[in-house]
Coordinates of C-alpha atoms in Angstrom, one line a residue:
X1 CA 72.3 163.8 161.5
X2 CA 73.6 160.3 162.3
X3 CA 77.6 159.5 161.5
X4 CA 77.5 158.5 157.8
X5 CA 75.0 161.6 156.7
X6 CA 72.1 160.1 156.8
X7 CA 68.8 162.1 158.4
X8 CA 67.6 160.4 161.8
X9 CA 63.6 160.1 162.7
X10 CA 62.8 162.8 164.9
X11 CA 61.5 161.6 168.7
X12 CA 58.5 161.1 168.3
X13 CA 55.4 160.7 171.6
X14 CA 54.3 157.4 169.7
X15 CA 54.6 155.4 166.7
X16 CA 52.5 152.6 166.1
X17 CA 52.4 149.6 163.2
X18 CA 50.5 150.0 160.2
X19 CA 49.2 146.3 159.9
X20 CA 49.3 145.0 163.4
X21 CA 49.2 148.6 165.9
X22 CA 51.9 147.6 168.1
X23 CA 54.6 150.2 168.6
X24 CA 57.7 147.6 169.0
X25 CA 60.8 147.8 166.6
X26 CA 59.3 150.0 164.2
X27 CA 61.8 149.8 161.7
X28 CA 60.4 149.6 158.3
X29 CA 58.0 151.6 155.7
X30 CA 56.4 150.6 152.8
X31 CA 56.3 153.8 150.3
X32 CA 53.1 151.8 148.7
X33 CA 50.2 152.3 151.1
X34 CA 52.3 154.0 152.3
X35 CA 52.3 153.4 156.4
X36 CA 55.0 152.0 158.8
X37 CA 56.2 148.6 160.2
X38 CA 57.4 146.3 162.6
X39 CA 59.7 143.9 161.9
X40 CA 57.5 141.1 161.6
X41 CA 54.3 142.8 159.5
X42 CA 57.4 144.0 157.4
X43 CA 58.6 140.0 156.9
X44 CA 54.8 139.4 156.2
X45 CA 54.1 141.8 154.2
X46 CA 57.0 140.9 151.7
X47 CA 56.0 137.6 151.8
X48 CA 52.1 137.9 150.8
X49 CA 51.4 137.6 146.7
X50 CA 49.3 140.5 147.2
X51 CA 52.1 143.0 148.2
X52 CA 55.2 141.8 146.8
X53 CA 55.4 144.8 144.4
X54 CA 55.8 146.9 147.4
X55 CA 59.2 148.6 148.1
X56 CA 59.5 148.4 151.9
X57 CA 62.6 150.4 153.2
X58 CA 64.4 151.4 156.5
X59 CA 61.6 154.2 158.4
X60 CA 64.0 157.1 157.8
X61 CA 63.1 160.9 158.2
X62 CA 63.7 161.0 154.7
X63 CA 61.6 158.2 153.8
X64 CA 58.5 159.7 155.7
X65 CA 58.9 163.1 154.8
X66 CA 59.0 161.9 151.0
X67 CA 56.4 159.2 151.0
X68 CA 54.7 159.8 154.4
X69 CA 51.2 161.5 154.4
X70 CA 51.6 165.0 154.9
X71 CA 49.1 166.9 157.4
X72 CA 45.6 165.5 158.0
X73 CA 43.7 168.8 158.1
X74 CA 44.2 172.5 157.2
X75 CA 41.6 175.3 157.5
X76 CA 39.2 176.5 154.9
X77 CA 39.9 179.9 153.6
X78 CA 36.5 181.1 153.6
X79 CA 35.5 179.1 157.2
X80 CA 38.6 179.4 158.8
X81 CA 36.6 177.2 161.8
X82 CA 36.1 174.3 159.5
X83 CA 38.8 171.5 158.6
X84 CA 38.7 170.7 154.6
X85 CA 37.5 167.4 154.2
X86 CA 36.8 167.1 150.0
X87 CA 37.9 168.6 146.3
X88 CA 35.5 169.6 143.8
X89 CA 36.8 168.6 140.7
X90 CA 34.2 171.2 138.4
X91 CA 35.4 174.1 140.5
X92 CA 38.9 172.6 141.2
X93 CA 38.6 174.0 144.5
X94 CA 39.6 172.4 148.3
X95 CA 36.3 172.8 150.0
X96 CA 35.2 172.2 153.7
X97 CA 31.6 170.7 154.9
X98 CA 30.0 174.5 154.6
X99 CA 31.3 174.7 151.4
X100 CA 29.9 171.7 150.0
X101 CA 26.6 172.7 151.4
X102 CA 27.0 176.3 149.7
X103 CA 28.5 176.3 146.9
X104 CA 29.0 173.0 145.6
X105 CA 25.6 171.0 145.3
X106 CA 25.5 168.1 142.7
X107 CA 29.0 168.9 141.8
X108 CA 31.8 166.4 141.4
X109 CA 33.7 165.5 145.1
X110 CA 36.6 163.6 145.8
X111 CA 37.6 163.4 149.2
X112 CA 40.9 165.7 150.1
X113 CA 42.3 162.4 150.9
X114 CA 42.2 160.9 147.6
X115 CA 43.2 164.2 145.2
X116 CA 46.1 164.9 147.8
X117 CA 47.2 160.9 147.3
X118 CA 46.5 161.4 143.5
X119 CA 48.8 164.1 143.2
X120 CA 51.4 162.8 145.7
X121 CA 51.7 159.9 143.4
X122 CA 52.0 162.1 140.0
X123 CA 54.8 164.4 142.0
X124 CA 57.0 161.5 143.7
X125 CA 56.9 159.6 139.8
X126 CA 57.9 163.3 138.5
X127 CA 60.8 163.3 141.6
X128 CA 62.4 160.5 140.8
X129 CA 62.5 161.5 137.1
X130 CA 64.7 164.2 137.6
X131 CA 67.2 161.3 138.7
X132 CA 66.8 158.6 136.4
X133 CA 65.0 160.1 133.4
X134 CA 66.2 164.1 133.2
X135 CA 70.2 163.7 135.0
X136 CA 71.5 160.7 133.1
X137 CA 70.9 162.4 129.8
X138 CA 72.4 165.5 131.0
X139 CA 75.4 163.8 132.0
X140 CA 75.8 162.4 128.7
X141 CA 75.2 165.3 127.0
X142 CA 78.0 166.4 129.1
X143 CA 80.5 163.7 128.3
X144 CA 79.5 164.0 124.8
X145 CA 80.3 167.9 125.0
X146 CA 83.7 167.3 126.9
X147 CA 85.1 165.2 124.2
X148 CA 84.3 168.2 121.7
X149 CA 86.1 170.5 123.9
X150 CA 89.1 168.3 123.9
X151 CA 89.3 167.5 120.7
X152 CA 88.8 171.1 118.9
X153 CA 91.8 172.2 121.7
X154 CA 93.8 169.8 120.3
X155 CA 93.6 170.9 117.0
X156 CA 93.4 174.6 118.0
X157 CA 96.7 173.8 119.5
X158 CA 98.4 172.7 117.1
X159 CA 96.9 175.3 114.3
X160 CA 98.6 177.7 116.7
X161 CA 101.9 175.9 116.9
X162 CA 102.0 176.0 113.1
X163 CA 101.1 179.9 112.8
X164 CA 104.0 180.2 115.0
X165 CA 106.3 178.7 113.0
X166 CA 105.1 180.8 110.0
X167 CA 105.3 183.5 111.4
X168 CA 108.8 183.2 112.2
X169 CA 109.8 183.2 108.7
X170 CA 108.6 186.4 108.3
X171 CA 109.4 190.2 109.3
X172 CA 107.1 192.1 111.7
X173 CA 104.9 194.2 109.7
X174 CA 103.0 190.6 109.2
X175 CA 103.0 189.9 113.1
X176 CA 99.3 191.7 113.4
X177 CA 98.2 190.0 110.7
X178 CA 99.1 186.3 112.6
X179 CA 97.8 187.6 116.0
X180 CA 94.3 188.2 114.0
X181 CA 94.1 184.7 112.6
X182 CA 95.5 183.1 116.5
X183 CA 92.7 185.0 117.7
X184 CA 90.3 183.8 115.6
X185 CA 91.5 180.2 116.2
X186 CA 91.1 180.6 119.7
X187 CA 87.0 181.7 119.4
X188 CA 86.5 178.8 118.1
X189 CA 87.8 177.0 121.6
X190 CA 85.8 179.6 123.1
X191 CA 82.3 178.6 121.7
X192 CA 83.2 175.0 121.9
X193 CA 83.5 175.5 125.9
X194 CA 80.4 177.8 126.0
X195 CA 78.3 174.6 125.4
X196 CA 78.7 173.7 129.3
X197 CA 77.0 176.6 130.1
X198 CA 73.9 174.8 129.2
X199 CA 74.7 171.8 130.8
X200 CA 75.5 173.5 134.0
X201 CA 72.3 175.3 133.8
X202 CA 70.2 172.2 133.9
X203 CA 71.9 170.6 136.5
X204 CA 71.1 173.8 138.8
X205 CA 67.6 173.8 137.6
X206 CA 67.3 170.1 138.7
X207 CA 68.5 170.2 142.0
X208 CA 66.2 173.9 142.7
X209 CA 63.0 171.5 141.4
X210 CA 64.3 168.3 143.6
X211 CA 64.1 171.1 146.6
X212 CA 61.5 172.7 145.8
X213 CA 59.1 169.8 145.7
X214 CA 60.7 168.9 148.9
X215 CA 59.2 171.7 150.3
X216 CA 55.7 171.3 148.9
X217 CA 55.4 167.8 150.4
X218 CA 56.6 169.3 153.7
X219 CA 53.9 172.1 153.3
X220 CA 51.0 169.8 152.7
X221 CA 48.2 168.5 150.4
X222 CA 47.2 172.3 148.9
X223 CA 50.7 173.0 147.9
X224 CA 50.9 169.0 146.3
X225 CA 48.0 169.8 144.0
X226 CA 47.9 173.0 143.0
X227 CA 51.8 172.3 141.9
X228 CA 52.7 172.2 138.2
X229 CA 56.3 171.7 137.6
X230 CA 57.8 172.1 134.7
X231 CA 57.6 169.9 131.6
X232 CA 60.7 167.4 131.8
X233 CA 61.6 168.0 128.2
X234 CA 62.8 171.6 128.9
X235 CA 64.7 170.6 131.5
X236 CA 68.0 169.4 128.5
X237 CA 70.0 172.0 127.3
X238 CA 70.3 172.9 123.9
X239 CA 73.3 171.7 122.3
X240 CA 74.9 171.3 119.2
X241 CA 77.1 168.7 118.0
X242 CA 80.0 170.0 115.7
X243 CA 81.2 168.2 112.8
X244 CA 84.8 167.1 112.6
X245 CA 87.0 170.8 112.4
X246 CA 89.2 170.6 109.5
X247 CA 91.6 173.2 110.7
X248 CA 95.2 173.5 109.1
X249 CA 98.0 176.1 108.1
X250 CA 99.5 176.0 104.7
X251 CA 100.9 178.5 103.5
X252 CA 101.5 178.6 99.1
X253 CA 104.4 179.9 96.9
X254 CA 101.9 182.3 95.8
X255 CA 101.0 183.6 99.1
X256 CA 105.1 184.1 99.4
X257 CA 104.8 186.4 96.4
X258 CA 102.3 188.3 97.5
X259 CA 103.2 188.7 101.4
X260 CA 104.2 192.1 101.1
X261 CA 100.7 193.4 100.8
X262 CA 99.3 190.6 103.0
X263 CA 100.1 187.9 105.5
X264 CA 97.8 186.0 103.3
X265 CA 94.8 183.5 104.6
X266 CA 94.8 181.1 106.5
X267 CA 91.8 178.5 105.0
X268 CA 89.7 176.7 107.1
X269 CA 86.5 174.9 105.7
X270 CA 83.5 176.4 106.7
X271 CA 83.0 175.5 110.2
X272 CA 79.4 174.0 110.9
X273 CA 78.9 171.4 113.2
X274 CA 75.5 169.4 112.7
X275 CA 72.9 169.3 115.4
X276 CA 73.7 166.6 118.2
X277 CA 72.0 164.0 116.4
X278 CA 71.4 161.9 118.9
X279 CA 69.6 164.5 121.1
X280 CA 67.3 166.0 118.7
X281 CA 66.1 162.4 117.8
X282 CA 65.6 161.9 121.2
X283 CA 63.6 165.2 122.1
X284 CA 61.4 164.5 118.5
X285 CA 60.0 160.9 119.1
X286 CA 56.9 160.8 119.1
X287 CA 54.9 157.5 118.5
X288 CA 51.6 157.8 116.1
X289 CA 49.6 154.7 115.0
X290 CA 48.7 155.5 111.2
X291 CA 47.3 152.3 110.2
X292 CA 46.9 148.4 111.0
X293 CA 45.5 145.6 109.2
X294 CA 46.1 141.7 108.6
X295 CA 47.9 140.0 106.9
X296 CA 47.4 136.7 104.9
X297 CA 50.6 135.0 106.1
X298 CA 52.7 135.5 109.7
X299 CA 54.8 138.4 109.8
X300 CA 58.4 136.9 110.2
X301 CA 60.1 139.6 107.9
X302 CA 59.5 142.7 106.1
X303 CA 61.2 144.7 103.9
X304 CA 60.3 148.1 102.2
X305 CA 59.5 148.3 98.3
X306 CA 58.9 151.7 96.5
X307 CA 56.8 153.8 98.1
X308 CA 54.4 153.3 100.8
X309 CA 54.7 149.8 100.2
X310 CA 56.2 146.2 101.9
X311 CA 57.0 142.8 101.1
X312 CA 55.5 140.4 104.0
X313 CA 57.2 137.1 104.5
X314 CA 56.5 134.1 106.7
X315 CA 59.2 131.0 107.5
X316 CA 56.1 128.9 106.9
X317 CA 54.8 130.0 103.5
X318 CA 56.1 130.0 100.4
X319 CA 54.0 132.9 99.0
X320 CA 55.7 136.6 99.7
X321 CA 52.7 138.9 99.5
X322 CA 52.9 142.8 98.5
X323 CA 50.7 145.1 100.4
X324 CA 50.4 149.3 100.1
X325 CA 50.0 151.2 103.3
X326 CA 46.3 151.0 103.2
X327 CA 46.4 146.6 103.9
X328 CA 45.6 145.8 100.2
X329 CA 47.4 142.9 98.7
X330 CA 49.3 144.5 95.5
X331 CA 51.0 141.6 94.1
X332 CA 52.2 138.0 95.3
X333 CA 54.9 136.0 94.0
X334 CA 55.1 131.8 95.3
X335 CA 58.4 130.9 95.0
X336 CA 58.1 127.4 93.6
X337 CA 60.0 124.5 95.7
X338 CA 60.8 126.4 99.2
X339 CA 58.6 125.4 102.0
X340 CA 58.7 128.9 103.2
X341 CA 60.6 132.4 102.9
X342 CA 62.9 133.6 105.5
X343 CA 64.1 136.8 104.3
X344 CA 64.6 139.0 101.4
X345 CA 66.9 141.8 99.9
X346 CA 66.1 143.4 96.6
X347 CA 68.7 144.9 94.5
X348 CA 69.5 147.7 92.2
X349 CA 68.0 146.3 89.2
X350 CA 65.0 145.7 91.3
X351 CA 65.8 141.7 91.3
X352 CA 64.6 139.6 94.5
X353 CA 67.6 137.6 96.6
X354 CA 65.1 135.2 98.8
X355 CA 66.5 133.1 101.7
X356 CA 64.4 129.7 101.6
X357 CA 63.4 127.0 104.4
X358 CA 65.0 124.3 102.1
X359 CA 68.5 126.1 102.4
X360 CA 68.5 128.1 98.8
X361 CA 69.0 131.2 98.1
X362 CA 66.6 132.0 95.1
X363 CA 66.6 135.4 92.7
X364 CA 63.1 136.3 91.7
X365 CA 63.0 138.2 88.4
X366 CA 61.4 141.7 87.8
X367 CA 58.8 139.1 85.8
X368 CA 58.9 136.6 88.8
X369 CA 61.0 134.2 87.3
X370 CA 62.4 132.3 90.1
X371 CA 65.3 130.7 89.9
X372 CA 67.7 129.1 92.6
X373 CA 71.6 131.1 93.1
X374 CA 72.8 129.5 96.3
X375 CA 73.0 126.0 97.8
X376 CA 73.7 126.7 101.5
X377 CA 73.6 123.2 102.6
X378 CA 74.2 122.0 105.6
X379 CA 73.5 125.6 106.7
X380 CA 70.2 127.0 107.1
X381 CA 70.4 130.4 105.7
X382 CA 68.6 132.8 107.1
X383 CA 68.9 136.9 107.1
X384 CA 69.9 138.3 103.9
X385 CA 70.8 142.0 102.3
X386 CA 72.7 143.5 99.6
X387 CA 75.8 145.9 100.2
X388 CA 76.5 148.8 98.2
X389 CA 78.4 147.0 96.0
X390 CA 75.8 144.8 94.9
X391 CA 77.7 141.8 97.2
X392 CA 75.0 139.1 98.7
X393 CA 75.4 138.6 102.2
X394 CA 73.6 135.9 104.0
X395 CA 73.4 134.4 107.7
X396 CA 74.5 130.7 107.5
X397 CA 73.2 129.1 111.0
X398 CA 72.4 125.8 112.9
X399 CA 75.3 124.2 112.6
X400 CA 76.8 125.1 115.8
X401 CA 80.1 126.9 116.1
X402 CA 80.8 127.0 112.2
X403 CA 77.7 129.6 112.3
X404 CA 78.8 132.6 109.9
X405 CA 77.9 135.6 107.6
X406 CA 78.8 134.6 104.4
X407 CA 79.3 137.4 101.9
X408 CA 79.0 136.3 97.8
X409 CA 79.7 137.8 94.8
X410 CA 76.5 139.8 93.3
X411 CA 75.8 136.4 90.7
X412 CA 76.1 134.1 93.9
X413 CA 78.6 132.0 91.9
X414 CA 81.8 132.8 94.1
X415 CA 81.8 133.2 98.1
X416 CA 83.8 136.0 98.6
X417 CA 85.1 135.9 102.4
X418 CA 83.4 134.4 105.8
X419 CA 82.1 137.0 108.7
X420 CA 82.1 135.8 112.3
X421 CA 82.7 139.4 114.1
X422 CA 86.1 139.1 115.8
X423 CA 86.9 140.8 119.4
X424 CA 89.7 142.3 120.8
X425 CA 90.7 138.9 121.9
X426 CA 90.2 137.3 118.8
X427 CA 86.8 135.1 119.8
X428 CA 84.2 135.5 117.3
X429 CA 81.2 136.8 119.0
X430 CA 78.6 136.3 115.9
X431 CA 77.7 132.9 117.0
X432 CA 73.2 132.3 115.8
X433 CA 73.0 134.7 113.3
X434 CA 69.2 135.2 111.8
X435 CA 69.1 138.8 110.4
X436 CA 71.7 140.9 109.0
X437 CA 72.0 144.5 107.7
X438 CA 74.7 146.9 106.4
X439 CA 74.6 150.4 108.0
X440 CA 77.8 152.8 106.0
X441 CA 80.7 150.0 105.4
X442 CA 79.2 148.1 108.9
X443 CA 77.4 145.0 108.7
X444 CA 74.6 144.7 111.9
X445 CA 73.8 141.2 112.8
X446 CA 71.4 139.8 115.3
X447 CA 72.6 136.8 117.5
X448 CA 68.9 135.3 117.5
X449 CA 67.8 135.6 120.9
X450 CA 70.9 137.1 122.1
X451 CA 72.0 140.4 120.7
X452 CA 73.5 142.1 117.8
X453 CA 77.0 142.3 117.1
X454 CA 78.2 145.4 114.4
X455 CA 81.3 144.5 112.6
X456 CA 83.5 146.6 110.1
X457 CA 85.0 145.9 107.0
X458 CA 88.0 143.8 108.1
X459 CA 85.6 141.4 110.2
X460 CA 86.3 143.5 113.7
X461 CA 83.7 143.9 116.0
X462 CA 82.8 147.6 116.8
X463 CA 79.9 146.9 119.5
X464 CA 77.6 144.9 120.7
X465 CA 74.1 145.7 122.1
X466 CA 72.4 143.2 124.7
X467 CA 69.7 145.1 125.7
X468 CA 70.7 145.7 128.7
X469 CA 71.0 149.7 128.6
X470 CA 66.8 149.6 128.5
X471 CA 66.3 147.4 131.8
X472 CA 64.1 145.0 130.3
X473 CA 61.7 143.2 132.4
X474 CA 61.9 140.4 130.2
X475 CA 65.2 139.1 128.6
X476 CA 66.1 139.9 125.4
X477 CA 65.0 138.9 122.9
X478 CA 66.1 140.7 119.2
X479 CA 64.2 139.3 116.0
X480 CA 64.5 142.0 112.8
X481 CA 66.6 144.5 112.2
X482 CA 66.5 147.6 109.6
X483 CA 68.2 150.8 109.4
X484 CA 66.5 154.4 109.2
X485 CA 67.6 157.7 107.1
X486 CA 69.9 158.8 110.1
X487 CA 72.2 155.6 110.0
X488 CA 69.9 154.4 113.1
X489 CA 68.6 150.6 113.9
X490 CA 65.6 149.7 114.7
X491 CA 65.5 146.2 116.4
X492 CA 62.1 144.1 117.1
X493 CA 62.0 142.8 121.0
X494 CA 59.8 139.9 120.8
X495 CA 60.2 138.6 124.5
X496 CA 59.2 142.7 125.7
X497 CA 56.9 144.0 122.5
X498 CA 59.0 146.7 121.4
X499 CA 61.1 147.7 118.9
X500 CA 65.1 149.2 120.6
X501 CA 65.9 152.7 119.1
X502 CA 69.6 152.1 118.4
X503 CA 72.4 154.8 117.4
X504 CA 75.3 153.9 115.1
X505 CA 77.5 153.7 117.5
X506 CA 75.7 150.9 119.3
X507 CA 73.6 153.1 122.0
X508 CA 70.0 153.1 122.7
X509 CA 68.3 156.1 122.0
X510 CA 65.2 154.8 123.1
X511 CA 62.8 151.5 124.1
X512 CA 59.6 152.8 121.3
X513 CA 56.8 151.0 119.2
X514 CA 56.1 149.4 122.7
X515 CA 52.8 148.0 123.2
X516 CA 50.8 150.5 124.6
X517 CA 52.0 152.5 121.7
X518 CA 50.7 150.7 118.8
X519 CA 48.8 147.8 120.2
X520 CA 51.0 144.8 119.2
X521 CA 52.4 142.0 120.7
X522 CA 55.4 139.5 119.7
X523 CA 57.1 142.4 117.6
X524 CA 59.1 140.2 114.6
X525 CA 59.2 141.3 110.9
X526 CA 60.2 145.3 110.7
X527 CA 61.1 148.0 107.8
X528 CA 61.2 151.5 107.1
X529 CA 59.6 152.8 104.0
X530 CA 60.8 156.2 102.1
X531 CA 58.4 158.4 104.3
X532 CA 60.2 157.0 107.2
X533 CA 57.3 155.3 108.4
X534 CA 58.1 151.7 110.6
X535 CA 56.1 148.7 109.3
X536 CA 56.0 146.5 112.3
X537 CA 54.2 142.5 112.2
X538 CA 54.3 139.5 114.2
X539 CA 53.6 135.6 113.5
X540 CA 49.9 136.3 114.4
X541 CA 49.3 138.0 111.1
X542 CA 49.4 141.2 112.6
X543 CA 51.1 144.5 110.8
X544 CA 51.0 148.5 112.3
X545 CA 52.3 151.0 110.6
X546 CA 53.7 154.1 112.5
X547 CA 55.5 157.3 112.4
X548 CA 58.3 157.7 115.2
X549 CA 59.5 161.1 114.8
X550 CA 57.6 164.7 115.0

């Protein structure tokens, strides 16, 4: 071991480059072909187009016993004389050159080589999982779980504090009766901290696997492929999230009256704690394409209408079209003077609020009567929805820093108050805004091209989300916004073909709807329809429709 822990190459008779077979200042490896370097084949091989997604690090003991090839021959079982030198896939069997001869004519070979650096590959991506996929989320879950713990002993402290101080005021035939209900206080603690046990469980069984595939790759190719860890997914505990514990002592004048027979209760509601939301989602996603089709007009915004249905709107059209889940056109409405639609929020009486190129707002009748509500001049108004109480909120934008949310009464007639999504330090963060959405008594709004600021009812912000928690190859780049059964956002990527998986409280569940998913690119216009299905589109015309959950 050298001074600051690290492991040190073992001596070694002779080491020799990978690229140019010189053994001088062999300092480097490259974990993609995978072979060792000097320092100048290491400069070169950074440098050449061909290789630059190559990870090259320090030649390490740890590096080659990780990435290295393992042993270049072991002996047949059945020839023991003979070297294996091939697979057979049909037989999935290691086979030497007797072997093939024998037993495996016009059967399907692949050298030892190649399943060994098949299955190296599939085990070193399943390796570093464990750190980056499976331990993160465990810590979290641990976090999450520590903040239960401390905030049910707070409570359970002072629920005992106030039995305490009952029980004082009364004589000791009634002490049993306290030490009962203390006791039962105090289980409640005790199943609260019971949920580490889990945690600590999985943390165990990580570092074991991390070991134990250690081992295989020291043992060589056999012990690679006939390896099958265990699925990732039952690697995370099973937790439970708890609801908020309403736990308090009050005693009545009519359990006074009655305390010679009985202490009395003490009345807690029921305690149930939902299922950690945010970890069942996660361990249910599952993509499914149901259905694509085209669309007449560009895909710029979406937004759900009865069942298994959509309205499709384009920045460039003035005709909103109404298609089913099948791609069939069920009604149109042109609304007469824009030049095109930008969004649209329907309300309870089933009347249309349209945001228009021209700066309008327009209401389109049940009978599509249009008529205009809102002048928004100079502003450009852009994302629109309607609150619970029937209040029309709209994103006023391009005219620099007097961008805002304006929020109007249910008519249009009177603006009611000015959103801008003020910090801690009282600079207002919603600065482009293009869509907007109201999630409880929050309103989400997306910063075009930037991110998307939640604020509450008295204009604070609560959080922000830039994207950056999904390590995005591409910046950022949100367009819609909608809002799913569980209080969860759904954000269209446009610059990475995705749709963000958000949590109320600002964190991403999950990067899903990608493109190798559903096939789309340029992800823009997005809803959720009553089967919780997502309707996804893009300028191109194109609209999938998926299901996200199991």
């Amino acid at each position: 071991m050298t001074d600051n822990g690290a492991s040190s190459i073992p001596p070694q008779t002779f080491v020799e480059c990978g690229i140019c077979k010189g053994n001088a200042n062999i300092s480097w490896f490259c974990k993609n072909c995978p072979t060792s370097l000097c320092d100048a084949c290491a400069t070169t091989h950074r440098a050449t187009k061909q290789y630059k997604s190559h990870t090259i690090v320090e030649r390490t003991y740890t590096v080659l016993r990780l990435f290295g090839p393992a042993k270049i021959a072991e002996q047949c079982e059945v020839h023991p004389e003979k070297d294996i030198s091939s697979y057979c896939n049909k037989c999935d069997a290691p086979c030497c050159i007797s072997c093939l001869v024998q037993d495996h004519q016009r059967h399907e070979i692949s050298t030892i080589e190649d399943k060994y650096l098949d299955a190296e590959k599939t085990l070193n991506v399943y390796y570093k999982q464990l750190d980056t996929d499976v331990r993160p989320k465990v810590d979290e879950m641990e976090d999450q779980t520590k903040e239960d713990v401390k905030e049910v002993n707070f409570k359970v402290e002072k629920v005992i504090n106030d039995i305490n101080e009952f029980r004082k005021d009364f004589i000791q035939n009634f002490n049993r009766s306290c030490d009962d209900l203390i006791t039962e206080v105090n289980q409640i603690s005790k199943k609260t901290t019971e949920a580490f046990r889990g945690i600590e469980e999985s943390k165990k069984m990580i570092e074991s696997l991390k070991k134990e595939i250690e081992e295989k790759i020291e043992r060589g190719k056999l012990d690679i492929i006939k390896y099958q860890p265990p699925k990732l997914e039952s690697l995370f505990p099973t937790l439970k999230r708890r609801k908020k514990v309403d736990m308090s002592f009050e005693p009545s004048m009519k359990m006074l009256e009655v305390m010679k027979e009985s202490v009395g209760e003490i009345k807690f509601k029921e305690i149930e704690r939902e299922v950690m939301l945010r970890s069942t989602i996660l361990r249910s996603i599952h993509v499914q394409k149901l259905h694509s089709f085209d669309s007449k007009i560009g895909v710029t915004s979406m937004t759900t209408a009865g069942n298994n249905m959509a309205w499709v709107m384009d920045y460039d059209t003035p005709t909103m079209y109404l298609y089913n889940d099948k791609g069939k056109v069920v009604r149109s409405v042109a609304v007469k003077g824009s030049e095109g639609i930008n969004d649209l929020a329907i309300t309870q009486s089933g009347e249309m609020i349209v945001t228009c190129e021209d700066k309008k707002v327009r209401c389109v009748s049940v009978n599509s009567k249009v008529s205009t509500m809102i002048d928004t001049a100079p502003f450009g108004c852009f994302g629109v929805c309607v609150t619970d109480k029937q209040e029309i909120v709209v994103c006023m934008h391009c005219q620099g820093d007097k961008n805002h949310v304006a929020v109007y009464s249910s008519d249009g007639r009177s603006k009611l108050r000015e959103i801008r999504g003020r910090d801690g330090q009282g600079e207002h963060l919603i600065t482009h805004p293009y869509r907007v959405v109201q999630n409880g008594q929050d309103l989400c709004v997306v910063n075009s091209g930037r991110n998307v600021v939640c604020v509450d009812e008295g204009d604070n912000v609560r959080w922000v989300y830039d994207g950056k928690q999904a390590e995005l190859e591409e910046t950022f780049n949100p367009r819609g916004i909608c809002v799913d059964k569980y209080n969860n956002l759904f954000v269209t990527d446009g610059n990475n073909h995705s749709v963000h998986y958000i949590d109320r409280e600002g964190g991403l569940i999950q990067v899903i709807l990608t493109q190798e998913q559903i096939a789309l690119r340029y992800h823009w216009g997005i809803c959720v329809d009553v089967n919780g299905h997502v309707w996804v589109g893009n300028s191109l015309k194109n609209v999938v429709i998926a299901k996200y959950l199991k």
